[in-house]
Amino acid sequence: LPPDYRGDILLWDIDKTYLDTRFSSARGLMGIVVEAALDKQAIPGAVPLIRALRRGPSKHSSLVPLYFVSGSPPQLRTILERKMLLDGVEFDGITFKDQWGLLKARRPKAIREQVGYKLCALLLYRLELPDGARWLLFGDDIESDAEVFALFGEVCAGLRGHALSQRLMQMNAAAPESDAAIELASRLPITPDPVERIFIRLEQRRPEQFHSRNVTPTRSFLQTAMVLAQLGRVTRDTVSVVAEDLRRNLVTDATVTSYLTDARDRLKVPEDILALAAR
C-alpha cells in the first residue's frame, strides 16, 4: 500500500468469526492431521460479507486490504488457504499462533490466552501498514476480541510503557506476550485512534455488556451487513445476499425475522435497508 493510503483495513478473526472452528486446546490440535478444507464450515453470512467488503461499495472491485488473525497453529495454513479458495475469499495476510511451540516450551496455558497474542499480531500489522488507514475489526465474544481490538486503538493513540503493562495485567495477558506488546508499542508513532468500528458476533454475551463507543455487537452477519450498508462500506444488495446465505444454511425465517426486529430496535437500521433482507 502507498504510504499515504487513507482507506480501510479489514481485520478478521477466524475461529468462531469466519469459521465455526476453534483450536485452543491440546486435544483440538490432535485433529489437525485429519482436517480437510471441506470439513470447515463458515459461519452463516460470513463468506458473502467478506467478499463484499473486499470488493468495496462501488461497482468495480477496489480490493480493500484484508488480513486475518487466527488462534489456530501454522500447521493449519494450507487447509485454511484451500478453504478460502473454495469460498472465493481473497486476502493479503494471515497470522497464526505457534501452539506446538508453546507446548514444546511447556506453556500449555498460553494456548488459550489470546489477549497478548492478538494484540501483538495487530501491532505487527500496524507497523507494516500506513498510519493513516482506518481499521474495521471483526471478532466474536468468545475470547475478549472487543477488549483487545479497543486496546489496540488506544495503543496506537499513545498508551505505552507502565500504563500499557498495567492494562495487560488486568486483562490476564501472559508475561512474555505482554513484554513483546510493550516493545512493539514503543516502535509505533502516536496517531489518532485508527479503529473506525469493531464488529463483534455474539455467541455468549449480551449487547449491553459492551460499552466502547465504536463496538457494534451483532447477533448475525445479516445485522453486520446492514450496519455496513448504512456506513457505505458495502453495496446495499449485500444485505439481500447475506440474508439468502443465512436461509441457505438453514437459518429459519423466524430467526431471520428476530434479527430484523433487533436490528430495527437496537441498531436503528432504517426500514429501507431492513426490506432488503425480505424474501
JSON list of N, CA and C in Angstrom, two decimals, residues 113-116 119 144 147-148 151 154 159 161-175 178 182:
[
{"chain": "A", "resi": 113, "resn": "GLU", "atom": "N", "xyz": [-4.66, -18.45, 26.06]},
{"chain": "A", "resi": 113, "resn": "GLU", "atom": "CA", "xyz": [-4.55, -17.00, 26.31]},
{"chain": "A", "resi": 113, "resn": "GLU", "atom": "C", "xyz": [-4.40, -16.28, 24.97]},
{"chain": "A", "resi": 114, "resn": "GLN", "atom": "N", "xyz": [-5.35, -15.39, 24.68]},
{"chain": "A", "resi": 114, "resn": "GLN", "atom": "CA", "xyz": [-5.37, -14.74, 23.37]},
{"chain": "A", "resi": 114, "resn": "GLN", "atom": "C", "xyz": [-5.09, -13.24, 23.43]},
{"chain": "A", "resi": 115, "resn": "VAL", "atom": "N", "xyz": [-5.17, -12.63, 24.59]},
{"chain": "A", "resi": 115, "resn": "VAL", "atom": "CA", "xyz": [-5.07, -11.17, 24.67]},
{"chain": "A", "resi": 115, "resn": "VAL", "atom": "C", "xyz": [-3.71, -10.68, 24.17]},
{"chain": "A", "resi": 116, "resn": "GLY", "atom": "N", "xyz": [-2.63, -11.18, 24.78]},
{"chain": "A", "resi": 116, "resn": "GLY", "atom": "CA", "xyz": [-1.30, -10.73, 24.38]},
{"chain": "A", "resi": 116, "resn": "GLY", "atom": "C", "xyz": [-0.96, -11.13, 22.96]},
{"chain": "A", "resi": 119, "resn": "LEU", "atom": "N", "xyz": [-3.00, -8.91, 20.44]},
{"chain": "A", "resi": 119, "resn": "LEU", "atom": "CA", "xyz": [-2.51, -7.54, 20.45]},
{"chain": "A", "resi": 119, "resn": "LEU", "atom": "C", "xyz": [-1.18, -7.45, 19.70]},
{"chain": "A", "resi": 144, "resn": "SER", "atom": "N", "xyz": [-12.47, -12.29, 24.19]},
{"chain": "A", "resi": 144, "resn": "SER", "atom": "CA", "xyz": [-12.16, -10.88, 24.50]},
{"chain": "A", "resi": 144, "resn": "SER", "atom": "C", "xyz": [-11.73, -10.08, 23.29]},
{"chain": "A", "resi": 147, "resn": "GLU", "atom": "N", "xyz": [-12.37, -6.24, 23.61]},
{"chain": "A", "resi": 147, "resn": "GLU", "atom": "CA", "xyz": [-11.45, -5.55, 24.51]},
{"chain": "A", "resi": 147, "resn": "GLU", "atom": "C", "xyz": [-10.05, -5.43, 23.90]},
{"chain": "A", "resi": 148, "resn": "VAL", "atom": "N", "xyz": [-9.60, -6.49, 23.21]},
{"chain": "A", "resi": 148, "resn": "VAL", "atom": "CA", "xyz": [-8.28, -6.44, 22.58]},
{"chain": "A", "resi": 148, "resn": "VAL", "atom": "C", "xyz": [-8.27, -5.44, 21.43]},
{"chain": "A", "resi": 151, "resn": "LEU", "atom": "N", "xyz": [-8.22, -1.99, 22.83]},
{"chain": "A", "resi": 151, "resn": "LEU", "atom": "CA", "xyz": [-6.89, -1.72, 23.39]},
{"chain": "A", "resi": 151, "resn": "LEU", "atom": "C", "xyz": [-5.90, -1.39, 22.27]},
{"chain": "A", "resi": 154, "resn": "GLU", "atom": "N", "xyz": [-6.20, 2.16, 21.45]},
{"chain": "A", "resi": 154, "resn": "GLU", "atom": "CA", "xyz": [-5.60, 3.00, 22.49]},
{"chain": "A", "resi": 154, "resn": "GLU", "atom": "C", "xyz": [-4.08, 3.02, 22.40]},
{"chain": "A", "resi": 159, "resn": "LEU", "atom": "N", "xyz": [-1.06, 4.84, 24.28]},
{"chain": "A", "resi": 159, "resn": "LEU", "atom": "CA", "xyz": [-0.93, 4.05, 25.51]},
{"chain": "A", "resi": 159, "resn": "LEU", "atom": "C", "xyz": [0.39, 3.28, 25.45]},
{"chain": "A", "resi": 161, "resn": "GLY", "atom": "N", "xyz": [4.26, 1.86, 27.76]},
{"chain": "A", "resi": 161, "resn": "GLY", "atom": "CA", "xyz": [5.02, 1.61, 28.97]},
{"chain": "A", "resi": 161, "resn": "GLY", "atom": "C", "xyz": [4.25, 1.01, 30.12]},
{"chain": "A", "resi": 162, "resn": "HIS", "atom": "N", "xyz": [4.41, 1.63, 31.31]},
{"chain": "A", "resi": 162, "resn": "HIS", "atom": "CA", "xyz": [3.83, 1.09, 32.54]},
{"chain": "A", "resi": 162, "resn": "HIS", "atom": "C", "xyz": [2.30, 1.05, 32.45]},
{"chain": "A", "resi": 163, "resn": "ALA", "atom": "N", "xyz": [1.70, 2.08, 31.87]},
{"chain": "A", "resi": 163, "resn": "ALA", "atom": "CA", "xyz": [0.24, 2.11, 31.76]},
{"chain": "A", "resi": 163, "resn": "ALA", "atom": "C", "xyz": [-0.26, 0.93, 30.92]},
{"chain": "A", "resi": 164, "resn": "LEU", "atom": "N", "xyz": [0.43, 0.64, 29.83]},
{"chain": "A", "resi": 164, "resn": "LEU", "atom": "CA", "xyz": [0.05, -0.50, 28.99]},
{"chain": "A", "resi": 164, "resn": "LEU", "atom": "C", "xyz": [0.28, -1.80, 29.74]},
{"chain": "A", "resi": 165, "resn": "SER", "atom": "N", "xyz": [1.39, -1.89, 30.47]},
{"chain": "A", "resi": 165, "resn": "SER", "atom": "CA", "xyz": [1.68, -3.09, 31.26]},
{"chain": "A", "resi": 165, "resn": "SER", "atom": "C", "xyz": [0.57, -3.37, 32.27]},
{"chain": "A", "resi": 166, "resn": "GLN", "atom": "N", "xyz": [0.09, -2.32, 32.93]},
{"chain": "A", "resi": 166, "resn": "GLN", "atom": "CA", "xyz": [-0.98, -2.48, 33.91]},
{"chain": "A", "resi": 166, "resn": "GLN", "atom": "C", "xyz": [-2.26, -2.97, 33.26]},
{"chain": "A", "resi": 167, "resn": "ARG", "atom": "N", "xyz": [-2.58, -2.42, 32.10]},
{"chain": "A", "resi": 167, "resn": "ARG", "atom": "CA", "xyz": [-3.79, -2.84, 31.40]},
{"chain": "A", "resi": 167, "resn": "ARG", "atom": "C", "xyz": [-3.71, -4.30, 31.00]},
{"chain": "A", "resi": 168, "resn": "LEU", "atom": "N", "xyz": [-2.57, -4.71, 30.48]},
{"chain": "A", "resi": 168, "resn": "LEU", "atom": "CA", "xyz": [-2.40, -6.10, 30.07]},
{"chain": "A", "resi": 168, "resn": "LEU", "atom": "C", "xyz": [-2.46, -7.04, 31.27]},
{"chain": "A", "resi": 169, "resn": "MET", "atom": "N", "xyz": [-1.94, -6.59, 32.40]},
{"chain": "A", "resi": 169, "resn": "MET", "atom": "CA", "xyz": [-2.02, -7.39, 33.62]},
{"chain": "A", "resi": 169, "resn": "MET", "atom": "C", "xyz": [-3.48, -7.56, 34.04]},
{"chain": "A", "resi": 170, "resn": "GLN", "atom": "N", "xyz": [-4.26, -6.48, 33.96]},
{"chain": "A", "resi": 170, "resn": "GLN", "atom": "CA", "xyz": [-5.67, -6.54, 34.31]},
{"chain": "A", "resi": 170, "resn": "GLN", "atom": "C", "xyz": [-6.44, -7.49, 33.39]},
{"chain": "A", "resi": 171, "resn": "MET", "atom": "N", "xyz": [-5.98, -7.61, 32.15]},
{"chain": "A", "resi": 171, "resn": "MET", "atom": "CA", "xyz": [-6.63, -8.47, 31.17]},
{"chain": "A", "resi": 171, "resn": "MET", "atom": "C", "xyz": [-6.06, -9.88, 31.17]},
{"chain": "A", "resi": 172, "resn": "ASN", "atom": "N", "xyz": [-5.17, -10.18, 32.15]},
{"chain": "A", "resi": 172, "resn": "ASN", "atom": "CA", "xyz": [-4.60, -11.51, 32.34]},
{"chain": "A", "resi": 172, "resn": "ASN", "atom": "C", "xyz": [-3.78, -11.99, 31.14]},
{"chain": "A", "resi": 173, "resn": "ALA", "atom": "N", "xyz": [-3.10, -11.06, 30.49]},
{"chain": "A", "resi": 173, "resn": "ALA", "atom": "CA", "xyz": [-2.21, -11.44, 29.39]},
{"chain": "A", "resi": 173, "resn": "ALA", "atom": "C", "xyz": [-0.96, -12.10, 29.96]},
{"chain": "A", "resi": 174, "resn": "ALA", "atom": "N", "xyz": [-0.43, -13.09, 29.25]},
{"chain": "A", "resi": 174, "resn": "ALA", "atom": "CA", "xyz": [0.78, -13.78, 29.69]},
{"chain": "A", "resi": 174, "resn": "ALA", "atom": "C", "xyz": [1.98, -12.84, 29.61]},
{"chain": "A", "resi": 175, "resn": "ALA", "atom": "N", "xyz": [2.93, -13.03, 30.53]},
{"chain": "A", "resi": 175, "resn": "ALA", "atom": "CA", "xyz": [4.07, -12.12, 30.64]},
{"chain": "A", "resi": 175, "resn": "ALA", "atom": "C", "xyz": [4.90, -12.01, 29.37]},
{"chain": "A", "resi": 178, "resn": "SER", "atom": "N", "xyz": [2.99, -9.95, 26.89]},
{"chain": "A", "resi": 178, "resn": "SER", "atom": "CA", "xyz": [2.87, -8.57, 27.35]},
{"chain": "A", "resi": 178, "resn": "SER", "atom": "C", "xyz": [4.16, -7.80, 27.09]},
{"chain": "A", "resi": 182, "resn": "ILE", "atom": "N", "xyz": [4.54, -4.49, 24.64]},
{"chain": "A", "resi": 182, "resn": "ILE", "atom": "CA", "xyz": [5.08, -3.22, 25.12]},
{"chain": "A", "resi": 182, "resn": "ILE", "atom": "C", "xyz": [6.24, -2.77, 24.24]}
]
